[in-house]
PDB file of C-alpha atoms in Angstrom:
ATOM      1  CA  GLY V   1    -235.974  61.834   0.514  1.00  0.00           C
ATOM      2  CA  GLN V   2    -233.833  60.977  -2.560  1.00  0.00           C
ATOM      3  CA  GLN V   3    -231.325  62.726  -3.557  1.00  0.00           C
ATOM      4  CA  LEU V   4    -228.430  62.046  -6.537  1.00  0.00           C
ATOM      5  CA  ASN V   5    -225.415  60.989  -5.635  1.00  0.00           C
ATOM      6  CA  GLN V   6    -223.008  62.744  -6.881  1.00  0.00           C
ATOM      7  CA  SER V   7    -219.011  62.636  -6.923  1.00  0.00           C
ATOM      8  CA  PRO V   8    -216.777  63.076  -5.513  1.00  0.00           C
ATOM      9  CA  GLN V   9    -217.176  65.569  -1.976  1.00  0.00           C
ATOM     10  CA  SER V  10    -214.349  67.321  -3.127  1.00  0.00           C
ATOM     11  CA  MET V  11    -212.149  68.237  -5.119  1.00  0.00           C
ATOM     12  CA  PHE V  12    -208.362  70.312  -4.701  1.00  0.00           C
ATOM     13  CA  ILE V  13    -207.012  71.204  -7.755  1.00  0.00           C
ATOM     14  CA  GLN V  14    -204.303  73.101  -9.286  1.00  0.00           C
ATOM     15  CA  GLU V  15    -205.411  76.255 -11.948  1.00  0.00           C
ATOM     16  CA  GLY V  16    -205.204  75.197 -15.162  1.00  0.00           C
ATOM     17  CA  GLU V  17    -205.554  72.185 -14.306  1.00  0.00           C
ATOM     18  CA  ASP V  18    -209.397  70.234 -15.279  1.00  0.00           C
ATOM     19  CA  VAL V  19    -212.429  69.269 -13.846  1.00  0.00           C
ATOM     20  CA  SER V  20    -214.634  66.463 -13.442  1.00  0.00           C
ATOM     21  CA  MET V  21    -217.426  65.872 -11.398  1.00  0.00           C
ATOM     22  CA  ASN V  22    -220.714  63.675 -12.059  1.00  0.00           C
ATOM     23  CA  CYS V  23    -224.928  63.023 -10.742  1.00  0.00           C
ATOM     24  CA  THR V  24    -226.027  59.182 -10.549  1.00  0.00           C
ATOM     25  CA  SER V  25    -229.672  58.097  -9.875  1.00  0.00           C
ATOM     26  CA  SER V  26    -230.986  54.888  -8.691  1.00  0.00           C
ATOM     27  CA  SER V  27    -234.308  56.641 -11.119  1.00  0.00           C
ATOM     28  CA  ILE V  28    -234.831  58.495 -14.998  1.00  0.00           C
ATOM     29  CA  PHE V  29    -234.706  61.619 -15.321  1.00  0.00           C
ATOM     30  CA  ASN V  30    -236.314  63.736 -17.486  1.00  0.00           C
ATOM     31  CA  THR V  31    -234.548  67.068 -16.615  1.00  0.00           C
ATOM     32  CA  TRP V  32    -230.333  67.256 -15.730  1.00  0.00           C
ATOM     33  CA  LEU V  33    -228.685  71.025 -14.010  1.00  0.00           C
ATOM     34  CA  TRP V  34    -226.016  71.790 -12.866  1.00  0.00           C
ATOM     35  CA  TYR V  35    -225.443  74.898 -10.365  1.00  0.00           C
ATOM     36  CA  LYS V  36    -222.254  76.748  -8.475  1.00  0.00           C
ATOM     37  CA  GLN V  37    -223.351  77.896  -5.031  1.00  0.00           C
ATOM     38  CA  ASP V  38    -221.076  80.643  -3.694  1.00  0.00           C
ATOM     39  CA  PRO V  39    -220.903  81.290   0.612  1.00  0.00           C
ATOM     40  CA  GLY V  40    -223.970  82.722   1.619  1.00  0.00           C
ATOM     41  CA  GLU V  41    -225.646  83.095  -2.056  1.00  0.00           C
ATOM     42  CA  GLY V  42    -228.699  80.830  -3.655  1.00  0.00           C
ATOM     43  CA  PRO V  43    -227.485  78.026  -6.347  1.00  0.00           C
ATOM     44  CA  VAL V  44    -227.395  79.364 -10.136  1.00  0.00           C
ATOM     45  CA  LEU V  45    -228.156  77.706 -13.017  1.00  0.00           C
ATOM     46  CA  LEU V  46    -225.298  76.450 -15.064  1.00  0.00           C
ATOM     47  CA  ILE V  47    -226.193  74.517 -17.903  1.00  0.00           C
ATOM     48  CA  ALA V  48    -229.630  72.286 -18.321  1.00  0.00           C
ATOM     49  CA  LEU V  49    -229.628  69.240 -20.104  1.00  0.00           C
ATOM     50  CA  TYR V  50    -233.362  67.657 -22.061  1.00  0.00           C
ATOM     51  CA  LYS V  51    -232.001  65.149 -23.560  1.00  0.00           C
ATOM     52  CA  ALA V  52    -230.152  61.753 -23.006  1.00  0.00           C
ATOM     53  CA  GLY V  53    -227.362  61.895 -25.156  1.00  0.00           C
ATOM     54  CA  GLU V  54    -227.314  65.610 -24.760  1.00  0.00           C
ATOM     55  CA  LEU V  55    -223.959  67.567 -24.276  1.00  0.00           C
ATOM     56  CA  THR V  56    -224.173  71.409 -23.709  1.00  0.00           C
ATOM     57  CA  SER V  57    -220.903  73.890 -23.334  1.00  0.00           C
ATOM     58  CA  ASN V  58    -221.098  77.435 -22.008  1.00  0.00           C
ATOM     59  CA  GLY V  59    -217.769  78.604 -22.121  1.00  0.00           C
ATOM     60  CA  ARG V  60    -215.315  76.328 -20.439  1.00  0.00           C
ATOM     61  CA  LEU V  61    -217.745  74.100 -19.244  1.00  0.00           C
ATOM     62  CA  THR V  62    -219.844  71.359 -20.870  1.00  0.00           C
ATOM     63  CA  ALA V  63    -222.197  69.412 -19.386  1.00  0.00           C
ATOM     64  CA  GLN V  64    -223.047  65.448 -20.758  1.00  0.00           C
ATOM     65  CA  PHE V  65    -226.859  63.829 -19.965  1.00  0.00           C
ATOM     66  CA  GLY V  66    -226.045  60.351 -19.917  1.00  0.00           C
ATOM     67  CA  ILE V  67    -227.900  58.103 -22.335  1.00  0.00           C
ATOM     68  CA  THR V  68    -229.648  55.467 -19.884  1.00  0.00           C
ATOM     69  CA  ARG V  69    -230.996  58.590 -18.453  1.00  0.00           C
ATOM     70  CA  LYS V  70    -229.819  57.623 -14.838  1.00  0.00           C
ATOM     71  CA  ASP V  71    -226.534  59.900 -14.665  1.00  0.00           C
ATOM     72  CA  SER V  72    -223.956  63.363 -15.155  1.00  0.00           C
ATOM     73  CA  PHE V  73    -221.548  64.435 -15.497  1.00  0.00           C
ATOM     74  CA  LEU V  74    -219.558  68.399 -15.901  1.00  0.00           C
ATOM     75  CA  ASN V  75    -215.895  69.461 -16.819  1.00  0.00           C
ATOM     76  CA  ILE V  76    -214.257  72.171 -15.947  1.00  0.00           C
ATOM     77  CA  SER V  77    -211.326  73.314 -18.311  1.00  0.00           C
ATOM     78  CA  ALA V  78    -208.108  75.178 -17.600  1.00  0.00           C
ATOM     79  CA  SER V  79    -210.104  75.773 -14.450  1.00  0.00           C
ATOM     80  CA  ILE V  80    -209.406  79.558 -12.427  1.00  0.00           C
ATOM     81  CA  PRO V  81    -209.508  80.837  -8.827  1.00  0.00           C
ATOM     82  CA  SER V  82    -212.756  82.067  -9.410  1.00  0.00           C
ATOM     83  CA  ASP V  83    -214.120  78.330 -10.336  1.00  0.00           C
ATOM     84  CA  VAL V  84    -213.986  77.782  -6.046  1.00  0.00           C
ATOM     85  CA  GLY V  85    -217.142  77.332  -5.044  1.00  0.00           C
ATOM     86  CA  ILE V  86    -219.892  73.793  -4.629  1.00  0.00           C
ATOM     87  CA  TYR V  87    -221.310  72.908  -7.729  1.00  0.00           C
ATOM     88  CA  PHE V  88    -224.084  70.549  -7.277  1.00  0.00           C
ATOM     89  CA  CYS V  89    -226.432  68.297  -9.591  1.00  0.00           C
ATOM     90  CA  ALA V  90    -230.523  68.268  -9.973  1.00  0.00           C
ATOM     91  CA  GLY V  91    -232.530  66.704 -11.686  1.00  0.00           C
ATOM     92  CA  GLN V  92    -235.856  66.045 -11.983  1.00  0.00           C
ATOM     93  CA  ARG V  93    -237.997  63.079 -13.242  1.00  0.00           C
ATOM     94  CA  ALA V  94    -239.504  62.041 -15.585  1.00  0.00           C
ATOM     95  CA  GLY V  95    -243.271  62.996 -15.233  1.00  0.00           C
ATOM     96  CA  ASN V  96    -243.000  65.211 -11.719  1.00  0.00           C
ATOM     97  CA  ASN V  97    -241.845  68.540 -13.144  1.00  0.00           C
ATOM     98  CA  ARG V  98    -242.241  70.010 -10.291  1.00  0.00           C
ATOM     99  CA  LYS V  99    -239.741  69.119  -7.839  1.00  0.00           C
ATOM    100  CA  LEU V 100    -236.159  69.390  -8.502  1.00  0.00           C
ATOM    101  CA  ILE V 101    -234.199  66.221  -6.241  1.00  0.00           C
ATOM    102  CA  TRP V 102    -230.764  67.382  -5.362  1.00  0.00           C
ATOM    103  CA  GLY V 103    -227.027  66.328  -5.402  1.00  0.00           C
ATOM    104  CA  LEU V 104    -224.291  66.794  -2.287  1.00  0.00           C
ATOM    105  CA  GLY V 105    -222.010  68.426  -3.159  1.00  0.00           C
ATOM    106  CA  THR V 106    -218.910  68.505  -4.890  1.00  0.00           C
ATOM    107  CA  SER V 107    -216.920  71.472  -3.397  1.00  0.00           C
ATOM    108  CA  LEU V 108    -213.864  72.511  -5.119  1.00  0.00           C
ATOM    109  CA  ALA V 109    -210.984  74.434  -4.508  1.00  0.00           C
ATOM    110  CA  VAL V 110    -208.756  75.617  -7.027  1.00  0.00           C
ATOM    111  CA  ASN V 111    -204.830  76.359  -5.902  1.00  0.00           C
ATOM    112  CA  PRO V 112    -203.496  80.117  -7.778  1.00  0.00           C
TER     113      PRO V 112
ATOM    114  CA  ASN R   1    -236.151  94.985  -8.665  1.00  0.00           C
ATOM    115  CA  ALA R   2    -233.283  92.282 -11.267  1.00  0.00           C
ATOM    116  CA  GLY R   3    -234.006  89.149  -9.204  1.00  0.00           C
ATOM    117  CA  VAL R   4    -236.006  86.585  -6.655  1.00  0.00           C
ATOM    118  CA  MET R   5    -235.031  88.885  -2.828  1.00  0.00           C
ATOM    119  CA  GLN R   6    -235.477  86.838   0.544  1.00  0.00           C
ATOM    120  CA  ASN R   7    -235.600  88.550   3.432  1.00  0.00           C
ATOM    121  CA  PRO R   8    -234.408  88.558   5.860  1.00  0.00           C
ATOM    122  CA  ARG R   9    -231.352  87.706   5.293  1.00  0.00           C
ATOM    123  CA  HIS R  10    -230.467  86.251   8.632  1.00  0.00           C
ATOM    124  CA  LEU R  11    -233.322  85.207  10.636  1.00  0.00           C
ATOM    125  CA  VAL R  12    -231.975  84.617  14.208  1.00  0.00           C
ATOM    126  CA  ARG R  13    -234.821  83.012  17.237  1.00  0.00           C
ATOM    127  CA  ARG R  14    -235.786  81.734  20.436  1.00  0.00           C
ATOM    128  CA  ARG R  15    -236.850  77.975  20.453  1.00  0.00           C
ATOM    129  CA  GLY R  16    -240.303  78.206  20.535  1.00  0.00           C
ATOM    130  CA  GLN R  17    -240.804  80.752  18.651  1.00  0.00           C
ATOM    131  CA  GLU R  18    -242.280  82.757  14.739  1.00  0.00           C
ATOM    132  CA  ALA R  19    -240.211  82.467  12.005  1.00  0.00           C
ATOM    133  CA  ARG R  20    -241.227  84.359   8.950  1.00  0.00           C
ATOM    134  CA  LEU R  21    -238.560  83.911   6.114  1.00  0.00           C
ATOM    135  CA  ARG R  22    -239.735  86.257   2.767  1.00  0.00           C
ATOM    136  CA  CYS R  23    -239.335  86.167  -0.815  1.00  0.00           C
ATOM    137  CA  SER R  24    -240.530  88.602  -3.097  1.00  0.00           C
ATOM    138  CA  PRO R  25    -240.379  86.771  -6.480  1.00  0.00           C
ATOM    139  CA  MET R  26    -238.627  88.029  -9.679  1.00  0.00           C
ATOM    140  CA  LYS R  27    -241.549  90.727 -11.101  1.00  0.00           C
ATOM    141  CA  GLY R  28    -243.360  89.077 -13.761  1.00  0.00           C
ATOM    142  CA  HIS R  29    -243.118  85.185 -12.263  1.00  0.00           C
ATOM    143  CA  SER R  30    -246.228  83.607 -11.014  1.00  0.00           C
ATOM    144  CA  HIS R  31    -244.702  80.559  -9.311  1.00  0.00           C
ATOM    145  CA  VAL R  32    -242.759  80.439  -6.445  1.00  0.00           C
ATOM    146  CA  TYR R  33    -240.288  77.263  -4.385  1.00  0.00           C
ATOM    147  CA  TRP R  34    -239.565  77.124  -1.244  1.00  0.00           C
ATOM    148  CA  TYR R  35    -235.818  74.444  -0.257  1.00  0.00           C
ATOM    149  CA  ARG R  36    -234.141  74.471   2.659  1.00  0.00           C
ATOM    150  CA  GLN R  37    -230.570  73.550   2.447  1.00  0.00           C
ATOM    151  CA  LEU R  38    -229.130  72.129   5.975  1.00  0.00           C
ATOM    152  CA  PRO R  39    -225.741  72.184   6.417  1.00  0.00           C
ATOM    153  CA  GLU R  40    -223.049  70.101   4.477  1.00  0.00           C
ATOM    154  CA  GLU R  41    -226.483  69.060   2.383  1.00  0.00           C
ATOM    155  CA  GLY R  42    -228.423  69.687  -1.242  1.00  0.00           C
ATOM    156  CA  LEU R  43    -230.837  71.786  -1.126  1.00  0.00           C
ATOM    157  CA  LYS R  44    -234.460  69.601   0.143  1.00  0.00           C
ATOM    158  CA  PHE R  45    -237.887  71.145  -2.142  1.00  0.00           C
ATOM    159  CA  MET R  46    -240.334  71.832   0.498  1.00  0.00           C
ATOM    160  CA  VAL R  47    -243.466  73.642  -1.746  1.00  0.00           C
ATOM    161  CA  TYR R  48    -244.206  74.957  -4.790  1.00  0.00           C
ATOM    162  CA  LEU R  49    -247.343  77.701  -4.596  1.00  0.00           C
ATOM    163  CA  GLN R  50    -248.906  79.540  -7.521  1.00  0.00           C
ATOM    164  CA  LYS R  51    -250.821  82.958  -6.161  1.00  0.00           C
ATOM    165  CA  GLU R  52    -253.419  82.244  -3.556  1.00  0.00           C
ATOM    166  CA  ASN R  53    -252.743  78.163  -3.997  1.00  0.00           C
ATOM    167  CA  ILE R  54    -250.529  76.435  -2.907  1.00  0.00           C
ATOM    168  CA  ILE R  55    -249.240  73.008  -5.365  1.00  0.00           C
ATOM    169  CA  ASP R  56    -247.379  71.288  -3.834  1.00  0.00           C
ATOM    170  CA  GLU R  57    -246.918  70.845  -0.470  1.00  0.00           C
ATOM    171  CA  SER R  58    -245.419  67.428   0.009  1.00  0.00           C
ATOM    172  CA  GLY R  59    -241.906  68.298   0.705  1.00  0.00           C
ATOM    173  CA  MET R  60    -243.302  70.312   4.242  1.00  0.00           C
ATOM    174  CA  PRO R  61    -243.251  69.743   7.856  1.00  0.00           C
ATOM    175  CA  LYS R  62    -246.399  67.748   8.804  1.00  0.00           C
ATOM    176  CA  GLU R  63    -246.477  70.382  11.984  1.00  0.00           C
ATOM    177  CA  ARG R  64    -245.850  74.021  12.778  1.00  0.00           C
ATOM    178  CA  PHE R  65    -244.806  74.967   8.949  1.00  0.00           C
ATOM    179  CA  SER R  66    -247.357  76.799   6.514  1.00  0.00           C
ATOM    180  CA  ALA R  67    -246.818  79.044   2.799  1.00  0.00           C
ATOM    181  CA  GLU R  68    -248.462  81.147   1.543  1.00  0.00           C
ATOM    182  CA  PHE R  69    -248.663  83.064  -2.177  1.00  0.00           C
ATOM    183  CA  PRO R  70    -251.030  86.131  -1.987  1.00  0.00           C
ATOM    184  CA  LYS R  71    -252.551  88.169  -4.673  1.00  0.00           C
ATOM    185  CA  GLU R  72    -250.178  90.854  -3.641  1.00  0.00           C
ATOM    186  CA  GLY R  73    -246.932  90.904  -1.583  1.00  0.00           C
ATOM    187  CA  PRO R  74    -244.498  88.374  -1.342  1.00  0.00           C
ATOM    188  CA  SER R  75    -244.132  85.162   0.215  1.00  0.00           C
ATOM    189  CA  ILE R  76    -244.254  83.493   2.926  1.00  0.00           C
ATOM    190  CA  LEU R  77    -242.837  80.738   4.547  1.00  0.00           C
ATOM    191  CA  ARG R  78    -244.054  80.284   8.290  1.00  0.00           C
ATOM    192  CA  ILE R  79    -242.048  78.415  11.798  1.00  0.00           C
ATOM    193  CA  GLN R  80    -244.066  78.477  14.001  1.00  0.00           C
ATOM    194  CA  GLN R  81    -242.083  77.248  17.968  1.00  0.00           C
ATOM    195  CA  VAL R  82    -239.470  76.688  16.161  1.00  0.00           C
ATOM    196  CA  VAL R  83    -236.787  74.180  17.395  1.00  0.00           C
ATOM    197  CA  ARG R  84    -233.361  73.553  17.185  1.00  0.00           C
ATOM    198  CA  GLY R  85    -233.351  71.402  13.873  1.00  0.00           C
ATOM    199  CA  ASP R  86    -235.397  73.894  11.748  1.00  0.00           C
ATOM    200  CA  SER R  87    -231.077  75.742  11.597  1.00  0.00           C
ATOM    201  CA  ALA R  88    -230.353  75.759   8.161  1.00  0.00           C
ATOM    202  CA  ALA R  89    -230.521  78.057   4.810  1.00  0.00           C
ATOM    203  CA  TYR R  90    -233.942  78.405   3.767  1.00  0.00           C
ATOM    204  CA  PHE R  91    -234.375  79.413  -0.384  1.00  0.00           C
ATOM    205  CA  CYS R  92    -236.766  80.828  -2.359  1.00  0.00           C
ATOM    206  CA  ALA R  93    -236.803  80.783  -6.673  1.00  0.00           C
ATOM    207  CA  SER R  94    -239.884  81.795  -8.921  1.00  0.00           C
ATOM    208  CA  SER R  95    -240.269  81.031 -12.747  1.00  0.00           C
ATOM    209  CA  PRO R  96    -242.946  82.443 -14.665  1.00  0.00           C
ATOM    210  CA  THR R  97    -244.485  79.867 -15.004  1.00  0.00           C
ATOM    211  CA  PHE R  98    -244.866  76.123 -15.355  1.00  0.00           C
ATOM    212  CA  PRO R  99    -242.274  74.494 -16.420  1.00  0.00           C
ATOM    213  CA  ASP R 100    -242.866  72.203 -18.677  1.00  0.00           C
ATOM    214  CA  ARG R 101    -239.526  70.941 -19.997  1.00  0.00           C
ATOM    215  CA  GLY R 102    -237.654  72.390 -16.549  1.00  0.00           C
ATOM    216  CA  PRO R 103    -237.290  75.241 -14.600  1.00  0.00           C
ATOM    217  CA  ALA R 104    -235.000  76.852 -17.051  1.00  0.00           C
ATOM    218  CA  LEU R 105    -236.116  76.895 -19.854  1.00  0.00           C
ATOM    219  CA  TYR R 106    -238.661  79.538 -17.868  1.00  0.00           C
ATOM    220  CA  GLY R 107    -236.088  80.911 -15.869  1.00  0.00           C
ATOM    221  CA  TYR R 108    -236.102  79.171 -12.482  1.00  0.00           C
ATOM    222  CA  THR R 109    -234.115  82.137 -10.520  1.00  0.00           C
ATOM    223  CA  PHE R 110    -233.530  81.781  -7.038  1.00  0.00           C
ATOM    224  CA  GLY R 111    -233.047  84.568  -4.244  1.00  0.00           C
ATOM    225  CA  SER R 112    -230.191  84.229  -1.764  1.00  0.00           C
ATOM    226  CA  GLY R 113    -231.627  82.918   1.008  1.00  0.00           C
ATOM    227  CA  THR R 114    -232.626  83.397   4.450  1.00  0.00           C
ATOM    228  CA  ARG R 115    -230.412  81.900   7.324  1.00  0.00           C
ATOM    229  CA  LEU R 116    -232.138  80.904  10.100  1.00  0.00           C
ATOM    230  CA  THR R 117    -230.197  79.949  13.165  1.00  0.00           C
ATOM    231  CA  VAL R 118    -232.367  79.479  16.415  1.00  0.00           C
ATOM    232  CA  VAL R 119    -230.427  79.671  19.074  1.00  0.00           C
TER     233      VAL R 119
END
C-alpha cells in the first residue's frame, strides 16, 4: 500500500534547538495531518491542514501544506524534553476521505 | 468516557488461536476506523465501519480477519487462526460523522491501541 515519504527517520537534538521534518507524496492530497505518538499510546493530532499554502501554528509547532499539494513540513521551535516521541505525517487523497495514508515517522530525541 | 477505549491493552495468543479486539468509540461517535501498526512503521488502514455497516474494508486481509460494529456494544476486530505475522499494535479511531473535510475537523480520535503478540 502507499505510504508517504517522511524524513528524517530520526533526530537527536539538544534542548532549545529547532526541529524540522517533512513529508512528500507522489499523489495530490487534500488534507495533511501531523500526529505525535508517545510509547504505548495512540497518535494524538497536533496540526491539521486543509488548503494548499496554508501555514498553521499550535504553540511552538508550525506546519505548512505545500503549494503543489504533494508535501508538508512540521517545525518545532525551542525544543523541550517532552517533545520526545515519534512524529507522523498523514494525508488524505482527494476524493477519498475515509482513509489516512501515513508516513513511517520521525523519531525525535531531545538531550536536556 | 472521555476518549476511545480499546481493550485489552495487551493480548498474547498462540498460533492458531483467535484474537478479539474491542473498541468503544467516543460518546456520540458513530464511525469507527481500525488501523494496524507494525514495529517501526506508520499506521495502515484496515476497515471503516458505521453502526451495523462496513463502509470500506479495502485494507483488511481477505482471510482470517473480520470486523463488526453492532447496533449495541463495541466494535470488534476478530482475527482467526492467528500467525506470528499478525503481531502488531491495532488502533481504533472514531469520529462523529462522515469526515467531509478531513477527520480532524470532526474529532477523529485514536484509542491507545491493543498490542497483539502471537507466540
